[in-house]
mmCIF file of C-alpha atoms in Angstrom:
data_model
loop_
_atom_site.group_PDB
_atom_site.id
_atom_site.type_symbol
_atom_site.label_atom_id
_atom_site.label_comp_id
_atom_site.label_asym_id
_atom_site.label_seq_id
_atom_site.Cartn_x
_atom_site.Cartn_y
_atom_site.Cartn_z
ATOM 1 C CA UNK A 20 -7.696 7.208 -14.640
ATOM 2 C CA UNK A 21 -9.402 7.401 -12.075
ATOM 3 C CA UNK A 22 -8.299 7.059 -7.992
ATOM 4 C CA UNK A 23 -11.059 3.737 -8.132
ATOM 5 C CA UNK A 24 -8.382 1.963 -11.112
ATOM 6 C CA UNK A 25 -5.875 3.898 -9.802
ATOM 7 C CA UNK A 26 -6.517 0.388 -6.333
ATOM 8 C CA UNK A 27 -7.382 -1.890 -9.028
ATOM 9 C CA UNK A 28 -4.242 -1.664 -10.960
ATOM 10 C CA UNK A 29 -2.319 -1.387 -7.676
ATOM 11 C CA UNK A 30 -3.762 -4.848 -5.685
ATOM 12 C CA UNK A 31 -3.355 -6.031 -9.506
ATOM 13 C CA UNK A 32 0.720 -4.883 -9.230
ATOM 14 C CA UNK A 33 -0.063 -5.994 -5.800
ATOM 15 C CA UNK A 34 -1.049 -9.312 -6.566
ATOM 16 C CA UNK A 35 1.949 -9.579 -9.718
ATOM 17 C CA UNK A 36 5.474 -8.639 -7.421
ATOM 18 C CA UNK A 37 6.172 -11.628 -7.261
ATOM 19 C CA UNK A 38 5.719 -11.977 -10.756
ATOM 20 C CA UNK A 39 9.134 -9.264 -11.632
ATOM 21 C CA UNK A 40 11.527 -8.955 -9.281
ATOM 22 C CA UNK A 41 14.863 -8.105 -11.614
ATOM 23 C CA UNK A 42 16.269 -4.480 -10.456
ATOM 24 C CA UNK A 43 19.853 -3.080 -11.787
ATOM 25 C CA UNK A 44 22.336 -3.497 -8.861
ATOM 26 C CA UNK A 45 22.806 -0.227 -6.974
ATOM 27 C CA UNK A 46 23.799 3.577 -8.792
ATOM 28 C CA UNK A 47 27.969 3.376 -7.415
ATOM 29 C CA UNK A 48 27.967 5.897 -4.517
ATOM 30 C CA UNK A 49 24.650 7.867 -2.697
ATOM 31 C CA UNK A 50 22.208 8.480 -6.103
ATOM 32 C CA UNK A 51 22.384 12.080 -6.416
ATOM 33 C CA UNK A 52 18.990 11.649 -8.608
ATOM 34 C CA UNK A 53 16.043 10.201 -8.706
ATOM 35 C CA UNK A 54 12.997 9.597 -10.683
ATOM 36 C CA UNK A 55 10.330 7.494 -8.448
ATOM 37 C CA UNK A 56 7.395 5.795 -9.546
ATOM 38 C CA UNK A 57 5.024 5.361 -6.787
ATOM 39 C CA UNK A 58 3.731 6.519 -3.751
ATOM 40 C CA UNK A 59 4.794 4.967 -1.117
ATOM 41 C CA UNK A 60 9.178 4.914 -2.657
ATOM 42 C CA UNK A 61 8.359 9.015 -2.715
ATOM 43 C CA UNK A 62 6.959 8.988 0.850
ATOM 44 C CA UNK A 63 9.599 7.098 2.207
ATOM 45 C CA UNK A 64 12.157 8.978 0.067
ATOM 46 C CA UNK A 65 11.201 12.045 1.374
ATOM 47 C CA UNK A 66 11.072 10.563 4.901
ATOM 48 C CA UNK A 67 14.479 9.410 4.860
ATOM 49 C CA UNK A 68 15.720 13.446 4.476
ATOM 50 C CA UNK A 69 16.454 12.603 0.617
ATOM 51 C CA UNK A 70 13.378 14.887 -0.835
ATOM 52 C CA UNK A 71 15.670 16.970 -1.788
ATOM 53 C CA UNK A 72 17.445 14.553 -4.499
ATOM 54 C CA UNK A 73 14.365 13.711 -6.074
ATOM 55 C CA UNK A 74 13.366 14.951 -9.056
ATOM 56 C CA UNK A 75 10.330 13.364 -10.313
ATOM 57 C CA UNK A 76 7.325 11.010 -9.487
ATOM 58 C CA UNK A 77 4.544 9.384 -10.779
ATOM 59 C CA UNK A 78 1.467 11.411 -11.409
ATOM 60 C CA UNK A 79 -0.047 9.755 -8.102
ATOM 61 C CA UNK A 80 2.577 10.005 -5.574
ATOM 62 C CA UNK A 81 0.992 12.831 -2.973
ATOM 63 C CA UNK A 82 2.709 13.185 -0.352
ATOM 64 C CA UNK A 83 4.293 14.464 0.989
ATOM 65 C CA UNK A 84 2.454 17.766 -0.783
ATOM 66 C CA UNK A 85 6.332 19.367 -1.310
ATOM 67 C CA UNK A 86 6.380 15.840 -4.081
ATOM 68 C CA UNK A 87 3.303 16.917 -5.709
ATOM 69 C CA UNK A 88 5.928 20.304 -7.134
ATOM 70 C CA UNK A 89 7.522 17.319 -8.657
ATOM 71 C CA UNK A 90 7.413 16.471 -12.692
ATOM 72 C CA UNK A 91 5.062 13.581 -13.536
ATOM 73 C CA UNK A 92 6.291 10.868 -15.680
ATOM 74 C CA UNK A 93 3.904 8.508 -16.261
ATOM 75 C CA UNK A 94 0.627 6.812 -13.654
ATOM 76 C CA UNK A 95 1.417 2.966 -13.016
ATOM 77 C CA UNK A 96 3.840 2.444 -16.348
ATOM 78 C CA UNK A 97 6.127 5.494 -17.063
ATOM 79 C CA UNK A 98 6.730 7.315 -19.613
ATOM 80 C CA UNK A 99 11.116 6.367 -20.329
ATOM 81 C CA UNK A 100 10.730 9.299 -22.259
ATOM 82 C CA UNK A 101 9.845 11.356 -19.802
ATOM 83 C CA UNK A 102 11.775 10.116 -17.020
ATOM 84 C CA UNK A 103 15.436 10.314 -19.820
ATOM 85 C CA UNK A 104 14.573 13.713 -19.993
ATOM 86 C CA UNK A 105 15.427 14.093 -16.219
ATOM 87 C CA UNK A 106 18.343 12.606 -15.994
ATOM 88 C CA UNK A 107 18.005 10.774 -13.089
ATOM 89 C CA UNK A 108 20.935 8.278 -11.765
ATOM 90 C CA UNK A 109 18.432 6.715 -9.903
ATOM 91 C CA UNK A 110 14.731 4.920 -10.907
ATOM 92 C CA UNK A 111 13.292 3.714 -7.970
ATOM 93 C CA UNK A 112 9.483 2.489 -7.605
ATOM 94 C CA UNK A 113 6.923 -0.657 -6.941
ATOM 95 C CA UNK A 114 7.588 -3.876 -8.746
ATOM 96 C CA UNK A 115 5.731 -4.753 -11.691
ATOM 97 C CA UNK A 116 5.518 -6.261 -15.042
ATOM 98 C CA UNK A 117 7.034 -3.372 -16.929
ATOM 99 C CA UNK A 118 9.961 -3.532 -14.130
ATOM 100 C CA UNK A 119 12.054 -5.497 -15.977
ATOM 101 C CA UNK A 120 12.190 -3.351 -19.393
ATOM 102 C CA UNK A 121 12.234 -0.587 -17.442
ATOM 103 C CA UNK A 122 15.175 -2.137 -16.319
ATOM 104 C CA UNK A 123 16.864 -3.513 -18.654
ATOM 105 C CA UNK A 124 16.408 -0.246 -20.602
ATOM 106 C CA UNK A 125 17.674 2.148 -18.361
ATOM 107 C CA UNK A 126 20.834 0.083 -17.164
ATOM 108 C CA UNK A 127 21.649 0.104 -21.037
ATOM 109 C CA UNK A 128 21.632 3.914 -20.059
ATOM 110 C CA UNK A 129 23.359 3.757 -17.136
ATOM 111 C CA UNK A 130 21.203 4.539 -15.290
ATOM 112 C CA UNK A 131 20.399 2.393 -11.972
ATOM 113 C CA UNK A 132 17.395 1.180 -10.809
ATOM 114 C CA UNK A 133 15.175 -0.835 -7.960
ATOM 115 C CA UNK A 134 11.595 -2.021 -8.133
ATOM 116 C CA UNK A 135 11.750 -3.659 -3.894
ATOM 117 C CA UNK A 136 8.908 -5.781 -3.277
ATOM 118 C CA UNK A 137 6.709 -3.988 -1.449
ATOM 119 C CA UNK A 138 3.801 -7.274 0.300
ATOM 120 C CA UNK A 139 5.008 -7.197 4.089
ATOM 121 C CA UNK A 140 5.702 -4.756 6.552
ATOM 122 C CA UNK A 141 9.121 -6.279 6.778
ATOM 123 C CA UNK A 142 8.985 -5.581 3.994
ATOM 124 C CA UNK A 143 8.929 -1.737 4.498
ATOM 125 C CA UNK A 144 11.398 -1.733 6.747
ATOM 126 C CA UNK A 145 13.612 -2.944 3.955
ATOM 127 C CA UNK A 146 13.006 -0.824 1.117
ATOM 128 C CA UNK A 147 13.380 2.329 3.716
ATOM 129 C CA UNK A 148 16.946 0.501 4.915
ATOM 130 C CA UNK A 149 18.011 -0.134 1.043
ATOM 131 C CA UNK A 150 16.810 3.590 -0.305
ATOM 132 C CA UNK A 151 19.205 4.568 2.636
ATOM 133 C CA UNK A 152 22.077 2.947 0.887
ATOM 134 C CA UNK A 153 21.351 4.309 -1.711
ATOM 135 C CA UNK A 154 21.099 7.808 -0.630
ATOM 136 C CA UNK A 155 23.459 8.856 1.721
ATOM 137 C CA UNK A 156 20.755 8.916 4.483
ATOM 138 C CA UNK A 157 21.746 5.129 6.270
ATOM 139 C CA UNK A 158 21.370 6.655 9.399
ATOM 140 C CA UNK A 159 18.663 8.885 9.170
ATOM 141 C CA UNK A 160 16.993 5.230 7.140
ATOM 142 C CA UNK A 161 17.497 3.779 9.866
ATOM 143 C CA UNK A 162 16.252 5.576 13.328
ATOM 144 C CA UNK A 163 12.527 6.011 10.956
ATOM 145 C CA UNK A 164 12.743 1.555 11.224
ATOM 146 C CA UNK A 165 13.685 2.452 14.817
ATOM 147 C CA UNK A 166 10.436 4.805 15.030
ATOM 148 C CA UNK A 167 8.356 2.361 12.680
ATOM 149 C CA UNK A 168 8.429 -1.021 14.211
ATOM 150 C CA UNK A 169 8.666 0.861 18.174
ATOM 151 C CA UNK A 170 4.841 1.774 17.098
ATOM 152 C CA UNK A 171 3.377 -1.165 15.411
ATOM 153 C CA UNK A 172 5.293 -2.874 18.977
ATOM 154 C CA UNK A 173 2.506 -0.529 20.471
ATOM 155 C CA UNK A 174 -0.166 -1.433 19.230
ATOM 156 C CA UNK A 175 -0.065 -4.533 18.413
ATOM 157 C CA UNK A 176 0.447 -4.732 22.617
ATOM 158 C CA UNK A 177 -2.830 -1.689 22.581
ATOM 159 C CA UNK A 178 -4.649 -5.010 21.014
ATOM 160 C CA UNK A 179 -3.788 -8.297 21.867
ATOM 161 C CA UNK A 180 -5.999 -8.513 24.688
ATOM 162 C CA UNK A 181 -9.093 -7.735 22.140
ATOM 163 C CA UNK A 182 -11.289 -10.406 20.523
ATOM 164 C CA UNK A 183 -10.378 -10.673 17.105
ATOM 165 C CA UNK A 184 -13.286 -10.251 14.993
ATOM 166 C CA UNK A 185 -12.965 -11.626 12.335
ATOM 167 C CA UNK A 186 -12.343 -9.504 8.905
ATOM 168 C CA UNK A 187 -13.548 -9.033 5.174
ATOM 169 C CA UNK A 188 -11.259 -6.105 4.208
ATOM 170 C CA UNK A 189 -12.923 -4.884 0.269
ATOM 171 C CA UNK A 190 -10.920 -3.335 -2.230
ATOM 172 C CA UNK A 191 -13.718 -3.273 -4.695
ATOM 173 C CA UNK A 192 -17.589 -3.987 -5.515
ATOM 174 C CA UNK A 193 -18.338 -4.710 -8.987
ATOM 175 C CA UNK A 194 -17.753 -7.520 -9.353
ATOM 176 C CA UNK A 195 -16.424 -7.781 -5.515
ATOM 177 C CA UNK A 196 -12.558 -8.210 -4.265
ATOM 178 C CA UNK A 197 -11.903 -8.712 -1.489
ATOM 179 C CA UNK A 198 -8.021 -8.861 1.175
ATOM 180 C CA UNK A 199 -7.142 -12.655 0.695
ATOM 181 C CA UNK A 200 -4.139 -14.627 2.160
ATOM 182 C CA UNK A 201 -0.096 -14.171 2.455
ATOM 183 C CA UNK A 202 -0.934 -10.438 0.756
ATOM 184 C CA UNK A 203 0.123 -6.502 2.315
ATOM 185 C CA UNK A 204 -3.485 -6.029 3.961
ATOM 186 C CA UNK A 205 -3.707 -9.697 5.271
ATOM 187 C CA UNK A 206 -1.088 -8.733 7.222
ATOM 188 C CA UNK A 207 -1.794 -5.804 8.404
ATOM 189 C CA UNK A 208 -5.462 -6.817 9.095
ATOM 190 C CA UNK A 209 -3.887 -9.249 11.814
ATOM 191 C CA UNK A 210 -1.144 -7.408 13.348
ATOM 192 C CA UNK A 211 -4.359 -5.230 13.876
ATOM 193 C CA UNK A 212 -5.878 -7.813 16.183
ATOM 194 C CA UNK A 213 -8.303 -8.646 13.761
ATOM 195 C CA UNK A 214 -8.546 -12.238 10.703
ATOM 196 C CA UNK A 215 -8.949 -12.605 8.164
ATOM 197 C CA UNK A 216 -12.064 -14.356 7.030
ATOM 198 C CA UNK A 217 -10.692 -15.467 3.191
ATOM 199 C CA UNK A 218 -7.712 -17.504 4.091
ATOM 200 C CA UNK A 219 -7.079 -19.968 0.973
ATOM 201 C CA UNK A 220 -7.075 -18.444 -3.237
ATOM 202 C CA UNK A 221 -5.634 -14.904 -4.714
ATOM 203 C CA UNK A 222 -3.965 -12.580 -3.219
ATOM 204 C CA UNK A 223 -7.306 -10.059 -4.123
ATOM 205 C CA UNK A 224 -9.669 -12.676 -4.934
ATOM 206 C CA UNK A 225 -12.945 -11.545 -6.627
ATOM 207 C CA UNK A 226 -15.903 -12.994 -3.509
ATOM 208 C CA UNK A 227 -19.873 -13.637 -5.059
ATOM 209 C CA UNK A 228 -22.475 -13.194 -2.441
ATOM 210 C CA UNK A 229 -22.794 -16.696 -1.780
ATOM 211 C CA UNK A 230 -19.317 -16.639 -0.246
ATOM 212 C CA UNK A 231 -19.359 -14.338 1.215
ATOM 213 C CA UNK A 232 -22.297 -15.644 3.172
ATOM 214 C CA UNK A 233 -20.997 -18.615 4.125
ATOM 215 C CA UNK A 234 -17.567 -16.552 5.572
ATOM 216 C CA UNK A 235 -19.956 -14.475 7.647
ATOM 217 C CA UNK A 236 -17.634 -11.416 8.275
ATOM 218 C CA UNK A 237 -18.609 -10.159 12.413
ATOM 219 C CA UNK A 238 -17.159 -6.891 9.925
ATOM 220 C CA UNK A 239 -16.693 -5.978 6.280
ATOM 221 C CA UNK A 240 -14.404 -3.085 5.787
ATOM 222 C CA UNK A 241 -14.472 -0.878 3.003
ATOM 223 C CA UNK A 242 -11.329 0.253 1.303
ATOM 224 C CA UNK A 243 -13.030 1.265 -1.988
ATOM 225 C CA UNK A 244 -14.904 4.249 -0.942
ATOM 226 C CA UNK A 245 -12.021 6.393 -1.979
ATOM 227 C CA UNK A 246 -14.724 8.324 -4.406
ATOM 228 C CA UNK A 247 -17.699 8.229 -2.689
ATOM 229 C CA UNK A 248 -16.191 10.456 0.485
ATOM 230 C CA UNK A 249 -15.810 7.506 2.926
ATOM 231 C CA UNK A 250 -20.058 7.040 2.486
ATOM 232 C CA UNK A 251 -20.482 2.996 1.754
ATOM 233 C CA UNK A 252 -22.186 1.908 -0.920
ATOM 234 C CA UNK A 253 -22.500 -1.478 1.266
ATOM 235 C CA UNK A 254 -25.587 -0.741 2.933
ATOM 236 C CA UNK A 255 -28.488 -4.555 3.352
ATOM 237 C CA UNK A 256 -30.542 -1.366 0.233
ATOM 238 C CA UNK A 257 -27.577 -3.109 -2.038
ATOM 239 C CA UNK A 258 -27.864 -5.657 -4.053
ATOM 240 C CA UNK A 259 -26.788 -9.293 -2.755
ATOM 241 C CA UNK A 260 -25.452 -7.750 0.739
ATOM 242 C CA UNK A 261 -28.507 -7.938 3.025
ATOM 243 C CA UNK A 262 -27.266 -11.716 2.632
ATOM 244 C CA UNK A 263 -24.437 -11.293 5.151
ATOM 245 C CA UNK A 264 -24.707 -10.751 8.802
ATOM 246 C CA UNK A 265 -22.680 -7.711 8.918
ATOM 247 C CA UNK A 266 -24.411 -5.482 6.682
ATOM 248 C CA UNK A 267 -27.722 -6.248 8.452
ATOM 249 C CA UNK A 268 -25.920 -5.756 11.970
ATOM 250 C CA UNK A 269 -24.217 -2.339 11.197
ATOM 251 C CA UNK A 270 -21.229 -3.227 10.713
ATOM 252 C CA UNK A 271 -19.369 -2.059 8.097
ATOM 253 C CA UNK A 272 -16.455 0.692 8.502
ATOM 254 C CA UNK A 273 -16.273 2.620 5.499
ATOM 255 C CA UNK A 274 -12.020 2.892 5.880
ATOM 256 C CA UNK A 275 -10.541 5.955 2.135
ATOM 257 C CA UNK A 276 -6.937 6.680 4.431
ATOM 258 C CA UNK A 277 -4.516 5.505 2.538
ATOM 259 C CA UNK A 278 -1.512 4.969 4.752
ATOM 260 C CA UNK A 279 -3.748 1.949 5.200
ATOM 261 C CA UNK A 280 -2.910 0.142 2.266
ATOM 262 C CA UNK A 281 0.096 2.257 1.383
ATOM 263 C CA UNK A 282 3.272 -0.230 1.992
ATOM 264 C CA UNK A 283 5.462 2.868 3.302
ATOM 265 C CA UNK A 284 6.975 5.645 5.921
ATOM 266 C CA UNK A 285 3.252 6.588 6.935
ATOM 267 C CA UNK A 286 2.509 2.815 7.543
ATOM 268 C CA UNK A 287 2.038 2.470 11.418
ATOM 269 C CA UNK A 288 0.112 4.941 10.896
ATOM 270 C CA UNK A 289 -2.107 3.761 8.463
ATOM 271 C CA UNK A 290 -1.844 0.164 11.603
ATOM 272 C CA UNK A 291 -3.171 2.034 14.214
ATOM 273 C CA UNK A 292 -6.211 3.673 12.222
ATOM 274 C CA UNK A 293 -6.910 0.196 10.715
ATOM 275 C CA UNK A 294 -6.856 -0.670 14.692
ATOM 276 C CA UNK A 295 -9.248 1.995 15.990
ATOM 277 C CA UNK A 296 -11.396 1.159 13.258
ATOM 278 C CA UNK A 297 -11.655 -3.337 14.181
ATOM 279 C CA UNK A 298 -11.434 -1.545 18.363
ATOM 280 C CA UNK A 299 -12.372 1.217 18.828
ATOM 281 C CA UNK A 300 -12.166 0.910 22.932
ATOM 282 C CA UNK A 301 -8.527 -0.063 22.476
ATOM 283 C CA UNK A 302 -6.269 3.432 23.861
ATOM 284 C CA UNK A 303 -4.214 2.776 21.420
ATOM 285 C CA UNK A 304 -0.743 5.202 22.286
#
């Protein structure tokens, strides 16, 4: 699976998250062997100082660097046999259509699971707090949450007096897939000082060019650039895009930084990247 395919799969999981939030009770006492099935969860485990408890990961867990040395147990949907071979007492990850099956299968073997929602900045705080409670690192988790919240508030204050550009965040090009309302991306756009032009419909809708022209964004943020080395393919010469004012006027910003849409402990950094893209003149402390 390519990074672009991964991005699309993760977007699909985000849209389906509300459909599968069944989790097992927390492990009795602090976990001692953790398998993490999502990059954001893996980052959070290490960020609260519990990295020594991690014994496995998904193949897409790439941060911090030491996480990449852990055994991989599959991609978006885990290989349960590989998970069982690592003898975890806690398996964590993002919610998805497979979560209930994983919970049932592992729960029958006495293995706790946790697949919390990751669809808002508040849910990132809850994720970190939950991992702290499950690993005996509650104090470290609380300190990390406080730092993140302070950084996020600082960014919001820095852009509070700036004009709010109308933003189209594009996550896929063929077809065009954009960030919709009530999503993690929608919230980060707003808190970075922008306004999402997609205000109704699905979480990650497919848009035709006629609709994009009607939406008339001031800025197009291209987060689909993971495989193009941050080189956007959204240009006036690309089929369909010539009718979009922001594209004709050169207001397309390629953003391949994974921190922007990864709901984990680096999200304040990602929010800063997004705020700078929308307000390069603002001073972000």
